[in-house]
XYZ file of C-alpha atoms in Angstrom:
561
model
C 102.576 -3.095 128.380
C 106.206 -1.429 129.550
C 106.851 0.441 131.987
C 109.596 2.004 134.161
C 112.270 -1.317 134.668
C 111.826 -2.296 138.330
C 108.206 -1.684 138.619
C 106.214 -4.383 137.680
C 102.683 -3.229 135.920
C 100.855 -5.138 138.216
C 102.273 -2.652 141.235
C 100.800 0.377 139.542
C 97.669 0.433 140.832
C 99.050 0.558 144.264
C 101.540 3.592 143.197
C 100.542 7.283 144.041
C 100.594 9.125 141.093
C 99.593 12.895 141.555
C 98.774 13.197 137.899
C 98.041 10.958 135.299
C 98.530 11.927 131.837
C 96.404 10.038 129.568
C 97.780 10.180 125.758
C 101.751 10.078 125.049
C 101.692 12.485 121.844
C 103.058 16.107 121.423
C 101.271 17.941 124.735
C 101.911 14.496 126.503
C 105.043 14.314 126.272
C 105.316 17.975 127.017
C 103.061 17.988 130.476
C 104.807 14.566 131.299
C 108.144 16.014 131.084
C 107.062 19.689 132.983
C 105.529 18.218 135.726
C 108.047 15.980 136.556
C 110.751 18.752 136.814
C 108.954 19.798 140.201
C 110.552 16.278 142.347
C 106.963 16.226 144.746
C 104.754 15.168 141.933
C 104.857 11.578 141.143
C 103.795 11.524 137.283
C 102.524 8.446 134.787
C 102.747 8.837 131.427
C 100.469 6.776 129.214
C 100.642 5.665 125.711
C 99.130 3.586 123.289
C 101.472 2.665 121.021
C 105.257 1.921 121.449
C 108.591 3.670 122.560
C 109.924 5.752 119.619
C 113.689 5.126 120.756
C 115.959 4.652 118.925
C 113.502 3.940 115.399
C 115.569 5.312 112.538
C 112.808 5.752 110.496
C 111.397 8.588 112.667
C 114.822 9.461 113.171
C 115.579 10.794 109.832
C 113.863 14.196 108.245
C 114.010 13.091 104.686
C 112.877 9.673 104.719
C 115.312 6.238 104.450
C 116.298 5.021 101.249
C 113.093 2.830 99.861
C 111.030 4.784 101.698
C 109.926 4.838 105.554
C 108.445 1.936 107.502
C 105.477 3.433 110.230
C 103.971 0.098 110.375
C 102.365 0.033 113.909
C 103.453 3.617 114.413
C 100.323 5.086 112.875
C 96.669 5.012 114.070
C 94.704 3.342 111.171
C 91.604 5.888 111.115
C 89.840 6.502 107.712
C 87.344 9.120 107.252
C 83.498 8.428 106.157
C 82.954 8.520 102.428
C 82.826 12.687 101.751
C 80.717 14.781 99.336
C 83.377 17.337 99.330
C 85.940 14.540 98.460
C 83.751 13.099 95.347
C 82.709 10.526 97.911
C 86.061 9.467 98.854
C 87.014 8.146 102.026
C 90.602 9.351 103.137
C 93.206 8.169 105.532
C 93.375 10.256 108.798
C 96.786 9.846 110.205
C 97.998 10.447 114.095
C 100.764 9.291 115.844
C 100.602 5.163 117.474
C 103.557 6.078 119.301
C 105.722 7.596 121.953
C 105.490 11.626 120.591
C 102.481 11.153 119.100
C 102.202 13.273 115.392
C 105.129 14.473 115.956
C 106.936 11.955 115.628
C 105.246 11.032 112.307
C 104.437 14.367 110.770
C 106.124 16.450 108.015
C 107.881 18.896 110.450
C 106.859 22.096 109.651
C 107.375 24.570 111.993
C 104.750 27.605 111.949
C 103.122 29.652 114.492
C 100.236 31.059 112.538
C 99.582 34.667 112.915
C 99.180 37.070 116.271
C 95.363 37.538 115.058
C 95.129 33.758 115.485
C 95.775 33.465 119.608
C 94.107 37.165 119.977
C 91.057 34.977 118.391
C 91.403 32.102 121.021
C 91.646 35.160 123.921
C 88.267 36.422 122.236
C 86.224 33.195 121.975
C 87.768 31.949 125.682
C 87.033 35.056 126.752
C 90.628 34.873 128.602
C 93.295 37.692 127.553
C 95.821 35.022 128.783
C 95.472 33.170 125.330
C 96.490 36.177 123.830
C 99.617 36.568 121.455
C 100.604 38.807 123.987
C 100.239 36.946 127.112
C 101.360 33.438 125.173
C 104.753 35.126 123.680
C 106.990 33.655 126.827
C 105.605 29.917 126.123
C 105.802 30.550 122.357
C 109.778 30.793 123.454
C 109.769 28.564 126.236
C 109.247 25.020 123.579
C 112.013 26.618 121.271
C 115.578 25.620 120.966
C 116.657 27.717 117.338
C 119.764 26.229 115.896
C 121.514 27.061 112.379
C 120.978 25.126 109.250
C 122.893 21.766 109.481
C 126.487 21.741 107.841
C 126.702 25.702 108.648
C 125.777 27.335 105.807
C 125.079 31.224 106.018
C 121.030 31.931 106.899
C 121.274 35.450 107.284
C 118.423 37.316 105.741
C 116.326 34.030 106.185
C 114.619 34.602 109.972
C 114.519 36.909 112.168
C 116.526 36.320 115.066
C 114.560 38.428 117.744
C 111.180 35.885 117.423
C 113.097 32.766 118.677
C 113.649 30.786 121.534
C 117.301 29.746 122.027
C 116.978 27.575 125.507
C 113.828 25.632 125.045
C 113.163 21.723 124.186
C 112.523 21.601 120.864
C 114.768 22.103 118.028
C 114.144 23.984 115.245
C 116.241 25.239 111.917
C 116.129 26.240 108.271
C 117.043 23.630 105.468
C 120.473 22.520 105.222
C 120.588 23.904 101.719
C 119.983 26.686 99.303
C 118.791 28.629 97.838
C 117.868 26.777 94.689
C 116.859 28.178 90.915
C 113.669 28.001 92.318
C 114.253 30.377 95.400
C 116.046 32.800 93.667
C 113.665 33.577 91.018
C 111.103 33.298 93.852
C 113.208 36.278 95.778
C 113.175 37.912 92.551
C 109.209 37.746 91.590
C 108.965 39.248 95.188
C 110.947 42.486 93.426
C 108.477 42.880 90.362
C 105.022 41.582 91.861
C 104.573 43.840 95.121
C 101.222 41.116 96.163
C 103.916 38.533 97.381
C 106.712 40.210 98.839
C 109.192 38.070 101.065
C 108.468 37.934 104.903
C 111.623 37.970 106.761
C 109.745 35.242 109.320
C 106.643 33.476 109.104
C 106.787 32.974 112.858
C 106.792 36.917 113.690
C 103.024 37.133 113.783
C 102.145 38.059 110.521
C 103.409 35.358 107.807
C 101.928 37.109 104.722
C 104.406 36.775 101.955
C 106.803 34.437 100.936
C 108.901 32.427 103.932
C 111.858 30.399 104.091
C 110.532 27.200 106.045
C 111.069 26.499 109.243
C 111.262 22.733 110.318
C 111.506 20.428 113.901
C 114.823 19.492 113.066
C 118.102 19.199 115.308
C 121.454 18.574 113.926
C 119.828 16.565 111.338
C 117.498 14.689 112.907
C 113.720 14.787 113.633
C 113.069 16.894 116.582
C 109.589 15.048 118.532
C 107.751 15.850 121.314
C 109.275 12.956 123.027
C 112.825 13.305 121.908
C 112.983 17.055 123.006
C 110.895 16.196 126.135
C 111.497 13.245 127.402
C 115.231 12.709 126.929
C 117.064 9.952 128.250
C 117.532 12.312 131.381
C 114.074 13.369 131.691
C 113.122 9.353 131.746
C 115.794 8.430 134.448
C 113.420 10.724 137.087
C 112.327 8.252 139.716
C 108.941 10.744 140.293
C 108.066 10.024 136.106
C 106.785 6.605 134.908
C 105.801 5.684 130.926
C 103.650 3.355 130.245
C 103.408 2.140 126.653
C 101.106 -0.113 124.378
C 98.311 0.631 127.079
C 95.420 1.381 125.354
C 93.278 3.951 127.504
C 89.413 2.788 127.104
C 87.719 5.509 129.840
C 88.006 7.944 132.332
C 86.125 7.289 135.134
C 84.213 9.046 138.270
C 85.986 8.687 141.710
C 82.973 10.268 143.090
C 79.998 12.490 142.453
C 80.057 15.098 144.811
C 76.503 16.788 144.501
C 75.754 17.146 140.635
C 79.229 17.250 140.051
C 81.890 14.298 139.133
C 85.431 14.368 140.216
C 87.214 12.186 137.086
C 90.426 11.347 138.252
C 90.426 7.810 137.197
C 91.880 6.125 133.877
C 90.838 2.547 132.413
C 93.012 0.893 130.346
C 93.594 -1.927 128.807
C 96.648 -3.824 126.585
C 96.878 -2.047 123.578
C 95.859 -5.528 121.287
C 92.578 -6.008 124.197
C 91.856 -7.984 127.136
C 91.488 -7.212 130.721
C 91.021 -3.760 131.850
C 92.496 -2.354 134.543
C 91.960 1.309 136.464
C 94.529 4.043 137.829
C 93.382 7.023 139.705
C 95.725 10.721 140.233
C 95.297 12.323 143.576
C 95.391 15.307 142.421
C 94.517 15.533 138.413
C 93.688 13.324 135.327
C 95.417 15.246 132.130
C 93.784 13.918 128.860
C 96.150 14.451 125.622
C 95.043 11.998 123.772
C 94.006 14.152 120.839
C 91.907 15.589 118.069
C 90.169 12.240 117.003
C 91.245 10.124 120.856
C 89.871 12.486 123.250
C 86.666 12.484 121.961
C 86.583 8.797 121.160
C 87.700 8.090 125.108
C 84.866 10.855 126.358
C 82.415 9.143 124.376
C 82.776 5.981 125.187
C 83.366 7.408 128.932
C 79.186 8.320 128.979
C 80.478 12.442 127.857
C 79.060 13.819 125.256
C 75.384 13.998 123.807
C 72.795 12.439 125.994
C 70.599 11.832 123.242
C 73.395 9.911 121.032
C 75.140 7.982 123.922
C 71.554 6.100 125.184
C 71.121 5.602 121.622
C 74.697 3.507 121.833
C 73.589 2.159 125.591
C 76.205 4.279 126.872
C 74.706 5.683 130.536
C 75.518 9.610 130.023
C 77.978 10.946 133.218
C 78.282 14.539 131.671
C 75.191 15.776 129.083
C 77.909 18.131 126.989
C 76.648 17.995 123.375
C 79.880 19.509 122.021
C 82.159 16.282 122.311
C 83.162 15.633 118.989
C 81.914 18.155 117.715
C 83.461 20.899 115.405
C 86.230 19.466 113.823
C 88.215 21.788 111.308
C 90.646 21.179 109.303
C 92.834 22.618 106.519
C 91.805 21.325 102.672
C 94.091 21.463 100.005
C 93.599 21.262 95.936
C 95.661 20.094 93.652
C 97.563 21.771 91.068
C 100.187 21.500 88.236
C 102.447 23.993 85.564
C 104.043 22.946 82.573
C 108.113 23.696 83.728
C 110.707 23.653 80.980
C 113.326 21.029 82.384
C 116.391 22.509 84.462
C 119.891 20.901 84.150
C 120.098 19.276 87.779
C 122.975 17.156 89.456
C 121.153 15.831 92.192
C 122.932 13.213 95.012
C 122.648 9.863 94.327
C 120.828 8.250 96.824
C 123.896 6.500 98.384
C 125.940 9.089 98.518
C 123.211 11.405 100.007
C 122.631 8.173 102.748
C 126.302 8.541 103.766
C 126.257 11.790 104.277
C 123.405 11.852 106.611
C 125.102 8.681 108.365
C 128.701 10.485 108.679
C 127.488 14.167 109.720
C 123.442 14.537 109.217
C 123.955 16.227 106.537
C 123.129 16.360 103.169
C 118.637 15.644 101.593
C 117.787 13.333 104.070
C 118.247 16.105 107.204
C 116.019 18.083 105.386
C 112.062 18.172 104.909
C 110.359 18.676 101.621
C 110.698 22.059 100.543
C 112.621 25.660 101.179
C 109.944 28.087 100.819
C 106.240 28.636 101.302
C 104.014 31.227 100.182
C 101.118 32.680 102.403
C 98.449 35.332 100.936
C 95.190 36.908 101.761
C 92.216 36.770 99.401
C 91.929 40.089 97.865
C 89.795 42.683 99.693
C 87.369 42.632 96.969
C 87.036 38.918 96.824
C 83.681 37.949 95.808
C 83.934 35.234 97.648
C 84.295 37.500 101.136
C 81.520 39.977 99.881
C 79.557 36.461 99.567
C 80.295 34.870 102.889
C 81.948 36.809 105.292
C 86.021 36.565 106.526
C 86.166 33.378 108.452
C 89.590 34.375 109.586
C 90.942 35.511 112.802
C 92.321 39.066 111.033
C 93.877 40.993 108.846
C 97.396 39.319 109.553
C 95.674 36.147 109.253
C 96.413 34.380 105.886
C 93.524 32.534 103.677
C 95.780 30.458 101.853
C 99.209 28.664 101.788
C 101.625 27.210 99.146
C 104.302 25.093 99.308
C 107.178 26.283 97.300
C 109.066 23.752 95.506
C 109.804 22.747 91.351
C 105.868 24.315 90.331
C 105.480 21.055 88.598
C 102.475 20.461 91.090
C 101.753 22.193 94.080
C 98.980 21.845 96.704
C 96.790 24.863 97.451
C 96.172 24.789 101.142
C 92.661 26.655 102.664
C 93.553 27.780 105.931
C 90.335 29.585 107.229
C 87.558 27.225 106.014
C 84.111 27.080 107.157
C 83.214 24.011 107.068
C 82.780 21.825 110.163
C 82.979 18.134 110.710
C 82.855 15.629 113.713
C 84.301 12.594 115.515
C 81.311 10.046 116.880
C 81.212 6.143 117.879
C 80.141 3.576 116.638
C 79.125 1.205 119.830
C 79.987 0.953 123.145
C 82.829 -1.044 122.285
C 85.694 1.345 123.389
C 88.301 -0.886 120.621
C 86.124 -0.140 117.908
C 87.188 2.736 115.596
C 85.660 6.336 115.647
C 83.649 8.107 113.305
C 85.012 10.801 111.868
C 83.153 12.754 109.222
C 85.491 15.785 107.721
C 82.497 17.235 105.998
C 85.025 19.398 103.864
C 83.950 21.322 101.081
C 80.420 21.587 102.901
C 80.022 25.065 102.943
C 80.058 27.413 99.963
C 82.667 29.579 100.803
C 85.318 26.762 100.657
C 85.396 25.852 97.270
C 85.069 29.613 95.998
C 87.798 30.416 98.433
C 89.672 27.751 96.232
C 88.472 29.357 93.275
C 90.271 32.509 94.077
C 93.054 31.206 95.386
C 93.934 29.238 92.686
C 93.934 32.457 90.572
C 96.428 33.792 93.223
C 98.535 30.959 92.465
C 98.549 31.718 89.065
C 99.084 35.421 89.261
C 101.854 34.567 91.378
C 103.393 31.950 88.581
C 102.726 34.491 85.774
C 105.599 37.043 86.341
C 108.019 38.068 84.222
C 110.294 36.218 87.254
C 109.198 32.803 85.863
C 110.096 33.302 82.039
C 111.917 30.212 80.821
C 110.808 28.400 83.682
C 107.395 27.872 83.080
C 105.118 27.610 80.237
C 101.534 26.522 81.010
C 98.962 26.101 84.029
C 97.872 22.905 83.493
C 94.713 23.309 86.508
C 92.400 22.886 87.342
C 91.499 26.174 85.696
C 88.594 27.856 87.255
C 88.658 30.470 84.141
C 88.313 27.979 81.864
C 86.217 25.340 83.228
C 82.747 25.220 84.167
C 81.235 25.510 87.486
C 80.332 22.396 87.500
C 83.983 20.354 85.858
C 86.003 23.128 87.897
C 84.307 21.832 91.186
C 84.682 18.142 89.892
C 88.517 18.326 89.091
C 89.234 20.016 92.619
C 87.255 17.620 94.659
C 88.464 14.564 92.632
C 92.314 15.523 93.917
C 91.583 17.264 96.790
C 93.564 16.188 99.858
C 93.238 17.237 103.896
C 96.438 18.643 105.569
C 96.644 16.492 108.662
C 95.507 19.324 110.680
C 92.356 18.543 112.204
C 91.352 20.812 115.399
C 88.338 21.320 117.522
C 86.347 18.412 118.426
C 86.527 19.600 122.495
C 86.524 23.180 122.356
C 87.611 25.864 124.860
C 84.723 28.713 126.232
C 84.214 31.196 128.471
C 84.051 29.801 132.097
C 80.434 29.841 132.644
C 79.388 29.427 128.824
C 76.771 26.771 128.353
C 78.783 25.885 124.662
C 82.361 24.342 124.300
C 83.893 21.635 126.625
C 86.415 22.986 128.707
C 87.296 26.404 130.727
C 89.843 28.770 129.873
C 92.529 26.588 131.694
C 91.447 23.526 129.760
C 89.258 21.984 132.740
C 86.238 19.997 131.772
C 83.229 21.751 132.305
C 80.897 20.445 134.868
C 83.301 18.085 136.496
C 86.606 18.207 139.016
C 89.590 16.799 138.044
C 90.183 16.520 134.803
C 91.871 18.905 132.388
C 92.154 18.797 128.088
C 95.455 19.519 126.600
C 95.572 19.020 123.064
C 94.484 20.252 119.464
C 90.694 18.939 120.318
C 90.663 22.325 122.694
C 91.355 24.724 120.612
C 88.501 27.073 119.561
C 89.608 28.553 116.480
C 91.881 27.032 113.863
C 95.257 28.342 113.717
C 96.421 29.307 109.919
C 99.469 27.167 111.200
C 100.577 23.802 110.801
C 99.366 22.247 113.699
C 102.475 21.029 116.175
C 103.580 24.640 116.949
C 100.486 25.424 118.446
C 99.920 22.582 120.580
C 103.754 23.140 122.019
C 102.263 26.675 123.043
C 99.143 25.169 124.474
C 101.102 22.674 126.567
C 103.368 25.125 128.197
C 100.692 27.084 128.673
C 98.467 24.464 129.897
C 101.140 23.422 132.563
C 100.965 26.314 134.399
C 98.061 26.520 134.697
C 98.139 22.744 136.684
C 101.340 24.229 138.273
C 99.441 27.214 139.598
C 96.601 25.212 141.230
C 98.962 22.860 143.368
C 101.564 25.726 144.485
């Protein structure tokens, strides 16, 4: 355990913390470093896994030479064996450290579409989750900086949609545009179904995008290094605690039918003796999609059936922990492309530059462009099943631009729900997370049709001399049967898993929290993270859980002022 020099873990039970924010990742770090900027709240900070300063392989965008080392900086959770995956079990990675995901993550930087919050406002039954009413946090998080090494953007964003004072930084790739890009900019000319979108963070990111990444001056923007700078940590009202491992929330009292969970048990991060911390005013949970289930769980919240099955005395009957999880499934696919004279940077040289001036591939993610599309309006497969997405400015699929040699196909809007379970009362032991992807029909024919999007796309006259042959898997030429087997034999999740503690209307009997993320059925405990939120954003995941944060502090703020 580590804590604030001077103040001795052993003296922390004795310390008045008005909040207690259980879970160091990306809202952590965020309601951590917000509540602290008001001096009367004492604040505690607790994470699991250790402090990201100063670890250079989070530090740089494009990996280190050999490859990065996250060894202890990643929670080790694998996924049941899946039908949908051909039986495969998968690796399920979060954050084990100070920032959480995203500090480990690929950096994207996408909003999702306006349809997508309206959706949350309609399912909360709040108009405060609305694009709308969410557009001053959406700018609050944002710091917008150009590309790295100063090359001319213009024509590549939309200046008017950003945030220019916020916390965390964000930017276009150092370089470009590529042979790639420029025919991509052209096939937007002669195929009018993917024009180019001036920004996919306007609202409505059909289209082709330049991407957007969490990168500063060539480095990896986190949660923790935009929130909890070295300034932020020198507050004497803010403590972190690190490698604490947090086993339960507990009752202070019971007040009626009614539990007021304030307190947080926790333990060293490799076991042994458990110790307790109680807020005086509120106990923040952010530890997650797959932790804040586990911890509610093994807390006696959930399913009163399940948790006497485990021996697990049930504080809160709320069926819906755990339950719900979504998340984004890509397939798999590959084009024959003629080979392209390159000159790329040797790896040394491109290690120096990043080491002189952050410049150069490592400062930059994975890709320039990404393409987002709608299934057609006569799309058998929508006739079949019904739109599972929030709208019309709500894209179905996404594709990561890059050489076309392979590609993943990503399903944004699936139907298919999983869940994250125990396995004993033994809060070390690891969760249970079934994906259950590819369980419902409309999935894989969704897949179907967007991987003859993907072709259409690659089939303009844009292309000639760059590519020569789709090499699958081919839905027109293989059978039901071998087209299903070839996608679900590659198949890969996103790393966007949502849900599993869902938002509702205040006095709904469904969901798991209130509109402003308290648990229902108790006092003093809120939910901020990605387990809240009701409907899955057509987003990668860390922009919308910067928006629920600031969000989700004012709405604390509001009830102490």
């Amino acid at each position: 355990m580590s804590t604030r020099p001077g103040l001795p873990w052993l003296l922390l039970s004795y310390v008045p913390f008005d909040f207690i924010i259980a879970g160091g990742g990306t809202a952590g770090c965020v309601v951590a470093s917000r509540l602290s900027e008001d001096k009367r709240f004492n604040v505690l900070l607790i994470e699991a896994g250790p402090d990201d300063t100063g670890i250079l392989d989070l530090m740089v965008p494009g990996g280190k030479p050999g490859g990065n080392n996250l060894t202890g900086l990643l929670w080790t959770y694998m996924s049941e064996p899946t039908p949908g995956l051909n039986g495969r079990s998968v690796i399920v990675p979060r954050g084990h450290v100070l920032g959480g995901s995203s500090s480990i993550n690929g950096m994207v930087y996408t909003r999702g579409s306006s349809d997508d919050y309206d959706k949350w406002a309609e399912l909360s039954g709040d108009r405060r989750w609305s694009w709308k009413a969410l557009w001053p946090y959406i700018l609050r998080h944002e710091r917008w900086g150009p590309p790295v090494g100063g090359r001319n953007a213009t024509g590549e964003y939309d200046p008017k949609v950003h945030g220019y004072s916020g916390k965390v930084s964000t930017s276009l790739p150092w370089d470009g545009p590529v042979e790639h890009d420029l025919r991509t900019v052209k096939n937007a000319e002669l195929q009018k179904e993917f024009p180019i979108t001036l920004d996919v963070n306007a609202g409505r990111p059909m289209g082709v995008s330049w991407m957007q990444s969490t990168i500063g001056n060539g480095e990896r923007s986190s949660a923790s290094t935009a929130y909890l700078t070295p300034e932020v940590r020198e507050r004497p009202n803010l403590t972190i605690l690190v490698n604490t491992y947090i086993t339960r929330v507990l009752p202070v009292r019971t007040t009626g039918h009614v539990p007021d969970i304030r307190t947080v048990e926790v333990a060293p991060r490799t076991g042994g003796e458990t110790r307790t911390l109680t807020a005086s005013r509120e106990l923040i949970l952010t530890a997650g999609v797959i932790g804040t289930p586990q911890i509610f769980l093994n807390s006696g919240i959930g399913n009163k059936t399940e948790l006497s099955a485990l021996a697990i005395p049930c504080v809160l009957d709320i069926p819906d922990v755990g339950m719900g999880l979504t998340e984004h499934t890509a397939a798999n696919l590959a084009w024959t492309i003629t080979p392209r004279p390159t000159n790329p940077i040797a790896q040394d040289v491109a290690w120096a530059m990043w080491t002189a001036n952050r410049t150069g591939p490592y400062s930059a993610a994975f890709t320039h462009q990404m393409l987002w599309a709608r299934l057609p309006v006569n799309s058998q497969a929508l006739k079949d099943f019904g739109d599972p997405s929030a709208g019309p400015r709500s894209p179905h699929l996404e594709m990561p631009l890059d050489s076309a040699r392979s590609a993943y196909l990503v399903l944004l809007t699936p139907y298919s729900r999983g869940s994250v379970k125990i396995r004993s009362k033994d809060p070390f032991d690891g969760p249970v997370i079934d994906l259950n992807v590819f369980s419902h029909p409309f999935d894989i024919a969704a897949i179907k049709e967007g991987i003859r999007l993907a072709k259409r796309f690659y089939s303009g006259a844009a292309w000639d001399g760059y590519i020569s042959s789709f090499n699958g898997p081919d839905p027109d030429s293989l059978s039901e049967a071998e087209f299903r087997t070839r996608v679900t034999q590659n198949a890969l999740t996103f790393y966007h898993p949502v849900g599993t503690a869902k938002m509702s209307p205040k006095n709904a009997k469904h969901g798991v929290v209130d509109p402003e993320l308290r648990l229902k059925g108790a006092s003093g405990l809120r939910i901020i993270d990605s387990s809240v939120f009701p409907h899955i954003p057509t987003a990668h995941t860390q922009a919308p859980v910067y928006i629920l944060a600031e969000r989700g502090v004012d709405f604390i703020r509001d009830s102490w002022h």
